Coordinates of C-alpha atoms in Angstrom, one line a residue:
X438 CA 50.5 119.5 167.4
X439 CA 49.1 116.0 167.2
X440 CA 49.6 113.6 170.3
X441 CA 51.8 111.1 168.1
X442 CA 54.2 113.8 168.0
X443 CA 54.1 115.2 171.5
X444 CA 54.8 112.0 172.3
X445 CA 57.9 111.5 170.3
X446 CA 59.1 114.7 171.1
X447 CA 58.6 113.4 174.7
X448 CA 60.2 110.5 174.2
X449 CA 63.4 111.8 172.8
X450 CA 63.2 114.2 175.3
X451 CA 64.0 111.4 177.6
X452 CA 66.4 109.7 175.6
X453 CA 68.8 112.7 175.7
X454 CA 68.0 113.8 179.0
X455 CA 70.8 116.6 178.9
X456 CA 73.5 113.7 177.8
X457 CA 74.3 115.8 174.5
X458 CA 77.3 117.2 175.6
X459 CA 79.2 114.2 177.4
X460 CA 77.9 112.3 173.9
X461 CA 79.7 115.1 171.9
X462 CA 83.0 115.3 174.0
X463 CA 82.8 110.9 174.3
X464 CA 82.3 111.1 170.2
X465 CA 79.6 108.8 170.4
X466 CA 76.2 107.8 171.6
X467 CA 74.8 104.9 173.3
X468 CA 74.1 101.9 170.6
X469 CA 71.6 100.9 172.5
X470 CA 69.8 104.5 172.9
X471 CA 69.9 104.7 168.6
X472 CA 68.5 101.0 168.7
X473 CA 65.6 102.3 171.2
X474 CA 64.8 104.8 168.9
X475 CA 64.9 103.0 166.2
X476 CA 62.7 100.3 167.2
X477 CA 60.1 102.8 167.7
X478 CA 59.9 104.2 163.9
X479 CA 61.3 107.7 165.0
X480 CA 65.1 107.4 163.3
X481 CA 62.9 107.6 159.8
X482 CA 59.3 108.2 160.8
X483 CA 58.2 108.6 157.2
X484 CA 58.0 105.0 156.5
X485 CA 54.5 104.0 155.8
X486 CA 52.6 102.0 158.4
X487 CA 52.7 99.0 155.6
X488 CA 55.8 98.5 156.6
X489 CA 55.6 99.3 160.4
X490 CA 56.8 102.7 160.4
X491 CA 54.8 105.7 161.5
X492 CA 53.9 106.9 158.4
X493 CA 54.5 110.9 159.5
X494 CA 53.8 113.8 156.5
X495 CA 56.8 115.7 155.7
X496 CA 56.2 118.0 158.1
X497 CA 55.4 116.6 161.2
X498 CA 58.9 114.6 160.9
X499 CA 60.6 118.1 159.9
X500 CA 59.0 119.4 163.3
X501 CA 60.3 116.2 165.2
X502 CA 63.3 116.5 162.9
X503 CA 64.4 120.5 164.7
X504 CA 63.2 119.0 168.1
X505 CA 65.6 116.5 168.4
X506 CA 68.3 118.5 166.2
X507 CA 67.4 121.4 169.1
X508 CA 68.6 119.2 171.9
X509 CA 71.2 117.4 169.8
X510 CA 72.6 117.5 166.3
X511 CA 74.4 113.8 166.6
X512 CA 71.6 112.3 166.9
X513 CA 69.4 114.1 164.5
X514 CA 72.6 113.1 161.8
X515 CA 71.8 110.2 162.5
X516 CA 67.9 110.3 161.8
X517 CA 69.0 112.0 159.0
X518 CA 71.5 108.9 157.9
X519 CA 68.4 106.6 159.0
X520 CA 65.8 108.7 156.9
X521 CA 68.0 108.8 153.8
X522 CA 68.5 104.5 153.6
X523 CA 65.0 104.2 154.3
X524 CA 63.7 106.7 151.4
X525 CA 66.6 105.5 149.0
X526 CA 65.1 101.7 149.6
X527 CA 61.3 103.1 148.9
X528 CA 62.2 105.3 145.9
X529 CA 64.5 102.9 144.1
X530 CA 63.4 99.3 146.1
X531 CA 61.1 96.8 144.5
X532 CA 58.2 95.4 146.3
X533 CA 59.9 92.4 147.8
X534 CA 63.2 94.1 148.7
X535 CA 61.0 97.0 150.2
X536 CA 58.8 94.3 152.1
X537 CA 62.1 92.9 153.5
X538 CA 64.0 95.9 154.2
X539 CA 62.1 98.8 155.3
X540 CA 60.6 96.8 158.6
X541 CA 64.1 96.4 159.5
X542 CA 65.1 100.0 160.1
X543 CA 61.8 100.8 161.7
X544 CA 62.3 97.8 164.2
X545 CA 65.7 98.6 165.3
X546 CA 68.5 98.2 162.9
X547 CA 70.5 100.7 161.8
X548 CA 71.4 102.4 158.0
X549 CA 74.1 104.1 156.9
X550 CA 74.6 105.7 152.7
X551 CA 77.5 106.4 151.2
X552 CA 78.3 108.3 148.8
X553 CA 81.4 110.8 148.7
X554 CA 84.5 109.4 147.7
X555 CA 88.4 110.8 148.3
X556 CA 87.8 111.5 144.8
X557 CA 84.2 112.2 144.2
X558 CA 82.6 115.3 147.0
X559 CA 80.2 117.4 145.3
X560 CA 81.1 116.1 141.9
X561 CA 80.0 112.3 142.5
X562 CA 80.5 111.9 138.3
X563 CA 83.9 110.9 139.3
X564 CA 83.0 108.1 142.0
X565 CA 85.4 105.3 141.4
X566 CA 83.2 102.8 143.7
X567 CA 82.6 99.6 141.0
X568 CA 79.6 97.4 141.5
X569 CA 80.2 94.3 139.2
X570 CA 77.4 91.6 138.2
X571 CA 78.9 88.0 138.4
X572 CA 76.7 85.2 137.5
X573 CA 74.0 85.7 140.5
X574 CA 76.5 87.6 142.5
X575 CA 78.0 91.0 142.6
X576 CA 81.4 92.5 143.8
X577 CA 81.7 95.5 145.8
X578 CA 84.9 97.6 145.4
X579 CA 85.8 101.1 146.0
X580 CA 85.8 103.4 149.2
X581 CA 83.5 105.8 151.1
X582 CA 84.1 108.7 153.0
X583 CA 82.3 110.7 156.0
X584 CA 79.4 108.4 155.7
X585 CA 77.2 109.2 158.7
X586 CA 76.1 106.6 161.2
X587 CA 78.1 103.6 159.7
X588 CA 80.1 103.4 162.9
X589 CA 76.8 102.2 164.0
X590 CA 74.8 100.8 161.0
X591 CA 73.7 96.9 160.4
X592 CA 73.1 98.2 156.7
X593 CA 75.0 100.3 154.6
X594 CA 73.6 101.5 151.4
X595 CA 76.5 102.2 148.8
X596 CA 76.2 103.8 145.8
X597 CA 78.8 102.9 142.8
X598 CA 79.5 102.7 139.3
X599 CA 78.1 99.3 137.2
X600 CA 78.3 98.3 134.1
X601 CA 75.6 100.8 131.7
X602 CA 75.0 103.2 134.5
X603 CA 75.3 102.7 138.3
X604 CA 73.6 100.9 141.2
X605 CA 72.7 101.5 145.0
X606 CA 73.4 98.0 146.6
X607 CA 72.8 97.0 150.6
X608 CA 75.5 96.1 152.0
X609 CA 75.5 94.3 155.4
X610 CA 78.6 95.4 157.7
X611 CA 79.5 92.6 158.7
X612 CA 80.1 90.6 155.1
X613 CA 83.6 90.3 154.7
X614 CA 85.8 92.7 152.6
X615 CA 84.2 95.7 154.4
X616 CA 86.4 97.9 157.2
X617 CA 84.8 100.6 158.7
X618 CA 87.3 103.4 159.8
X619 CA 85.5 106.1 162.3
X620 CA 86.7 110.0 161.7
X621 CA 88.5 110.9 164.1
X622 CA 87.8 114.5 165.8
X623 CA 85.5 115.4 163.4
X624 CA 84.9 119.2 163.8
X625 CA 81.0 118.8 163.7
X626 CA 78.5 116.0 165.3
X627 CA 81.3 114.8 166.6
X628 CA 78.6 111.5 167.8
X629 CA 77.2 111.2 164.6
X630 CA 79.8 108.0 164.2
X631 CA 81.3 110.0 160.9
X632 CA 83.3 106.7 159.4
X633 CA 85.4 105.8 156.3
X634 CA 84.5 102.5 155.0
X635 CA 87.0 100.1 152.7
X636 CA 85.0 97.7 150.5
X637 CA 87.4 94.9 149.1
X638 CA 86.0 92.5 146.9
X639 CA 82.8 92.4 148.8
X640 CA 80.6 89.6 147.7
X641 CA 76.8 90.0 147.5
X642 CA 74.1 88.2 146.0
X643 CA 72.9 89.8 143.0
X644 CA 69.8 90.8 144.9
X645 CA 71.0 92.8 147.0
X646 CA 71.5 95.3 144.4
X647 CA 68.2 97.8 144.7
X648 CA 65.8 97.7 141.8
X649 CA 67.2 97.6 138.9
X650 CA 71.4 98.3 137.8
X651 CA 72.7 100.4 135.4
X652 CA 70.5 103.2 136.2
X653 CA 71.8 107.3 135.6
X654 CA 74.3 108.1 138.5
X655 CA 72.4 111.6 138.9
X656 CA 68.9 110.0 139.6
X657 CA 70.1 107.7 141.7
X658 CA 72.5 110.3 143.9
X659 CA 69.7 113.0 143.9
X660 CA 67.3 110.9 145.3
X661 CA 68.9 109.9 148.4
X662 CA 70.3 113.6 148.5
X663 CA 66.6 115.3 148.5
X664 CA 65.8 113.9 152.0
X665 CA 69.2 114.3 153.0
X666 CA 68.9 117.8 152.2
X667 CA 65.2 118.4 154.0
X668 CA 66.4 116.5 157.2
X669 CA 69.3 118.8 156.9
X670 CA 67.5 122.1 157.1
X671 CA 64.8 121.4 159.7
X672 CA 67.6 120.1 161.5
X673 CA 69.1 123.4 161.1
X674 CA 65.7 125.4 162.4
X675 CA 66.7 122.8 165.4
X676 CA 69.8 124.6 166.0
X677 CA 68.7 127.9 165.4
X678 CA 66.0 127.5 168.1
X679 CA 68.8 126.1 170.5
X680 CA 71.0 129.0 170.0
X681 CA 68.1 131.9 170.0
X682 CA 67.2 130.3 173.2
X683 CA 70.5 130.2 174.9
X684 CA 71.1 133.5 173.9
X685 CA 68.4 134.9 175.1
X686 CA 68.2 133.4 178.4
X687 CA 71.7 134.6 179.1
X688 CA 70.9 138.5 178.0
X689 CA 68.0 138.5 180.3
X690 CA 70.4 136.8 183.6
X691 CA 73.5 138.6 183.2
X692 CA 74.0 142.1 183.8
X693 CA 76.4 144.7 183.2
X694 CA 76.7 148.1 183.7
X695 CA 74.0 147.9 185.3
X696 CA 71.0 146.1 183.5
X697 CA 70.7 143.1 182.0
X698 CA 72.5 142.4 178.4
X699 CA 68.8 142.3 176.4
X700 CA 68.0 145.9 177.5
X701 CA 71.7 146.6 175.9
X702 CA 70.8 147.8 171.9
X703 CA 73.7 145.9 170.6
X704 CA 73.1 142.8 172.3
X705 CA 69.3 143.3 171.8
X706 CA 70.0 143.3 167.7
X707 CA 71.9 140.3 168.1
X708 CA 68.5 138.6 169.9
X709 CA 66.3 139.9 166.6
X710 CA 69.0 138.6 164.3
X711 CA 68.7 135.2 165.7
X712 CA 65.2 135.3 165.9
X713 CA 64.8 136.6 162.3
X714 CA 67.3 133.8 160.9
X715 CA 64.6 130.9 163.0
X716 CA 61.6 132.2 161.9
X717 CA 62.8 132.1 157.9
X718 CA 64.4 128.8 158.3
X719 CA 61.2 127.8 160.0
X720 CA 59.5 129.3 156.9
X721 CA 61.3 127.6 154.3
X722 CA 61.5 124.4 155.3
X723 CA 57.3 124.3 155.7
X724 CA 56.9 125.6 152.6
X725 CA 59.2 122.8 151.1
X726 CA 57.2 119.9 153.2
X727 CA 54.3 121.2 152.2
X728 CA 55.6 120.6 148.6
X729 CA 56.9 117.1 149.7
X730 CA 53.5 116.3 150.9
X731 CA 51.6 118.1 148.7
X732 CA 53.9 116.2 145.3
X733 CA 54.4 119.7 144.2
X734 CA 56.9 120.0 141.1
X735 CA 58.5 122.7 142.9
X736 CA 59.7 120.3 145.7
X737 CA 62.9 120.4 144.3
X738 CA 63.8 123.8 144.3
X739 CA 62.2 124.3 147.4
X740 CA 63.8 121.9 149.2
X741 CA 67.4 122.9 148.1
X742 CA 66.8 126.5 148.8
X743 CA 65.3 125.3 152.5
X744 CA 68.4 123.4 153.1
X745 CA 70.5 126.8 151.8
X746 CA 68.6 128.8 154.0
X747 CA 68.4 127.3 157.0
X748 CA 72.3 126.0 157.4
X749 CA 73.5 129.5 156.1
X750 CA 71.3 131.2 158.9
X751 CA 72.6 128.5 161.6
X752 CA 75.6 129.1 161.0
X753 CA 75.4 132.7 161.4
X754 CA 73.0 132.5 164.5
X755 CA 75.3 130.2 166.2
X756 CA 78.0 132.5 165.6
X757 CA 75.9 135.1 166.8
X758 CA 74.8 132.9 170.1
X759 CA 78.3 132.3 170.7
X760 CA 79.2 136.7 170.1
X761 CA 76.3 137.2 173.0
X762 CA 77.0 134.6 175.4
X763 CA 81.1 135.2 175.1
X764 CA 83.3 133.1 177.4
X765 CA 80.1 131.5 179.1
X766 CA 80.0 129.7 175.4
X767 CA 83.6 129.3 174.7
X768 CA 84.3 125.8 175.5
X769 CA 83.3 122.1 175.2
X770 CA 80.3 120.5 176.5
X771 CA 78.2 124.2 176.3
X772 CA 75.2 123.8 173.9
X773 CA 76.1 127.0 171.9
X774 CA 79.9 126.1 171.9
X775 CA 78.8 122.4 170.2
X776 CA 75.8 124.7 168.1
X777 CA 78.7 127.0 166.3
X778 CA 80.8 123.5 165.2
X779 CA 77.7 121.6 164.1
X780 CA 76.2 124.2 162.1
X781 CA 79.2 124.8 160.0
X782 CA 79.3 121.5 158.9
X783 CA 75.7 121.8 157.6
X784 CA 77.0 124.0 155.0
X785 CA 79.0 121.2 153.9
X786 CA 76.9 118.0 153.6
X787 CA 74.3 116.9 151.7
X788 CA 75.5 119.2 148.9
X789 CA 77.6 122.4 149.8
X790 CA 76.4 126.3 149.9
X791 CA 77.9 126.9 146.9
X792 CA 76.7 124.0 145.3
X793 CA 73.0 124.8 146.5
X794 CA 73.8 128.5 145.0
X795 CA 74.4 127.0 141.9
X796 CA 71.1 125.1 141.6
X797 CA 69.5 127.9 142.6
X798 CA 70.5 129.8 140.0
X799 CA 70.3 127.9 137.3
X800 CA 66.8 127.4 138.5
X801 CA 66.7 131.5 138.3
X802 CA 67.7 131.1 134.4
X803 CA 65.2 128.4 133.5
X804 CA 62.2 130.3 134.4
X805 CA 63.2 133.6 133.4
X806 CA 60.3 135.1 130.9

């Protein structure tokens, strides 16, 4: 491991400093901690040192990605929510809005995307959201749901239908027209600041609008959705490593009938299980980085089946934690307890299991000989 990254894993390591369960059960973190973080390049270390940023491969930020989604899945959302504007503004950007925006969210600001709509989940064909070019102006009107972060964000990054295509425009959250709503009790990252945001007759100038508009809805949507999807998974390696860990630290303490839980065959499967389910994730998600880094035209595939992988097999580990540790695991503020909720919504976001399945398969067909 390099020394940049022992040194970021140090530093988050501080910033939690065993505060992910009071975060969880308080439904939010410290501003100020996110803003700390941010200022240092680590909420999307990917950004090239051009623009200030860190400038980390794939994997290294996958790696930094499971250590902080290890010690707290809020705030790796949130890295996640970070890591998404800031590879949305590079892919689709041009040079001067890249040169204006991207040293903002290594230097402290804060970025939230939105894309699902009441309307418009995994089929975002039917988002309603209209962006609409007047004169050197445009007009911002629709709704977002569950975008992660934006209870925090300075930016929001809204994707939405425009006249001959669609369009990804930045939104500042404080311009008038825009209400953020936070979820409440959301089931999963409950600090992640999950919010709902109204956007009514929102007034931008024109350049605000990223690249160029009237672009195809499915380009634009899958590229925000590809790091979405590889922040996802090594952030789901994270959780698997929290759980094997917490599992197996309790089998080897506690004893009954009179030796410890590990030496017990049933309990001992479940320990293998979770350590089987790590080490594939782990697997899949460096052999999708390596296709990231390496510009490999199997970097699609790769990562959706990492991000299938890895929060199928956290949510079955943290089930599994939570079957070995018992009442010990069965309430609020325990790592394992806040592991089981999290991972299940991983299925969900950033495109659903089933949803993954399906490109998988029809992957599966294409290259059949």
């Amino acid at each position: 491991m390099s020394e940049r990254l022992t040194e970021a894993f140090d530093f988050f390591d501080g910033l939690v400093d065993g505060q992910a369960d009071a975060w969880d059960l308080a439904g939010r973190i410290p501003v100020e901690l996110l803003r700390t973080a941010g200022a240092r390049g680590l909420l999307c270390a990917e950004v090239a040192p051009a623009h200030g940023g860190p400038g980390l491969s794939s994997r290294d930020n996958g790696e930094l990605t499971a250590h902080v989604g290890s010690r707290c899945s809020s705030l790796r959302s949130v890295m996640t929510s970070q890591g998404m504007a800031a590879w949305t503004i590079q892919r689709l950007a041009n040079a001067d809005q890249s040169a204006a925006l991207l040293p903002q969210l290594v230097s402290g600001q804060l970025a939230a995307v939105g894309f699902s709509e009441p309307g418009a989940g995994s089929d975002l064909s039917t988002m309603s959201t209209r962006i609409k070019l007047d004169g050197d102006s445009v007009v911002l009107d629709g709704r977002k749901m569950w975008v992660t972060g934006a209870r925090y964000a300075d930016l929001l990054i809204v994707f939405g239908q425009c006249e001959g295509g669609a369009a990804a425009v930045v939104v500042p959250a404080s311009t008038p027209g825009v209400r953020v709503e936070p979820v409440a009790d959301p089931m999963g990252c409950r600090a992640a600041g999950h919010a709902n945001i109204h956007f009514d007759s929102v007034r931008l100038p024109a350049s605000s609008v990223l690249g160029s508009p009237g672009l195809p809805l499915p380009l634009l949507v899958t590229t925000a959705l590809a790091y979405g999807r590889m922040s996802v998974a090594w952030g789901c390696v994270g959780i698997l490593r929290a759980c094997r860990n917490a599992a197996a630290l309790h089998a080897k303490s506690r004893t009954q009938f009179g030796k410890p839980l590990s030496e017990h065959q049933l309990v001992a499967r479940h320990l293998a299980e979770l350590f089987i389910a790590e080490q594939v994730a782990t697997q899949a998600c460096a052999h999708a980085s390596s296709c990231w880094d390496a510009g490999s035209p199997d970097m699609v595939v790769a990562t959706v089946l990492a991000k299938h992988v890895s929060a199928t097999n956290a949510a079955t580990g943290a089930a599994t934690a939570v079957q070995v540790l018992a009442s010990a695991a069965a309430q609020d503020g325990h790592v394992v307890a806040r592991a089981y909720r999290d991972a299940k919504l991983m299925e969900i976001i950033e495109g659903t299991s089933e949803i993954c399945q399906l490109i998988l398969a029809q992957h599966a067909v294409a290259t059949a000989q």
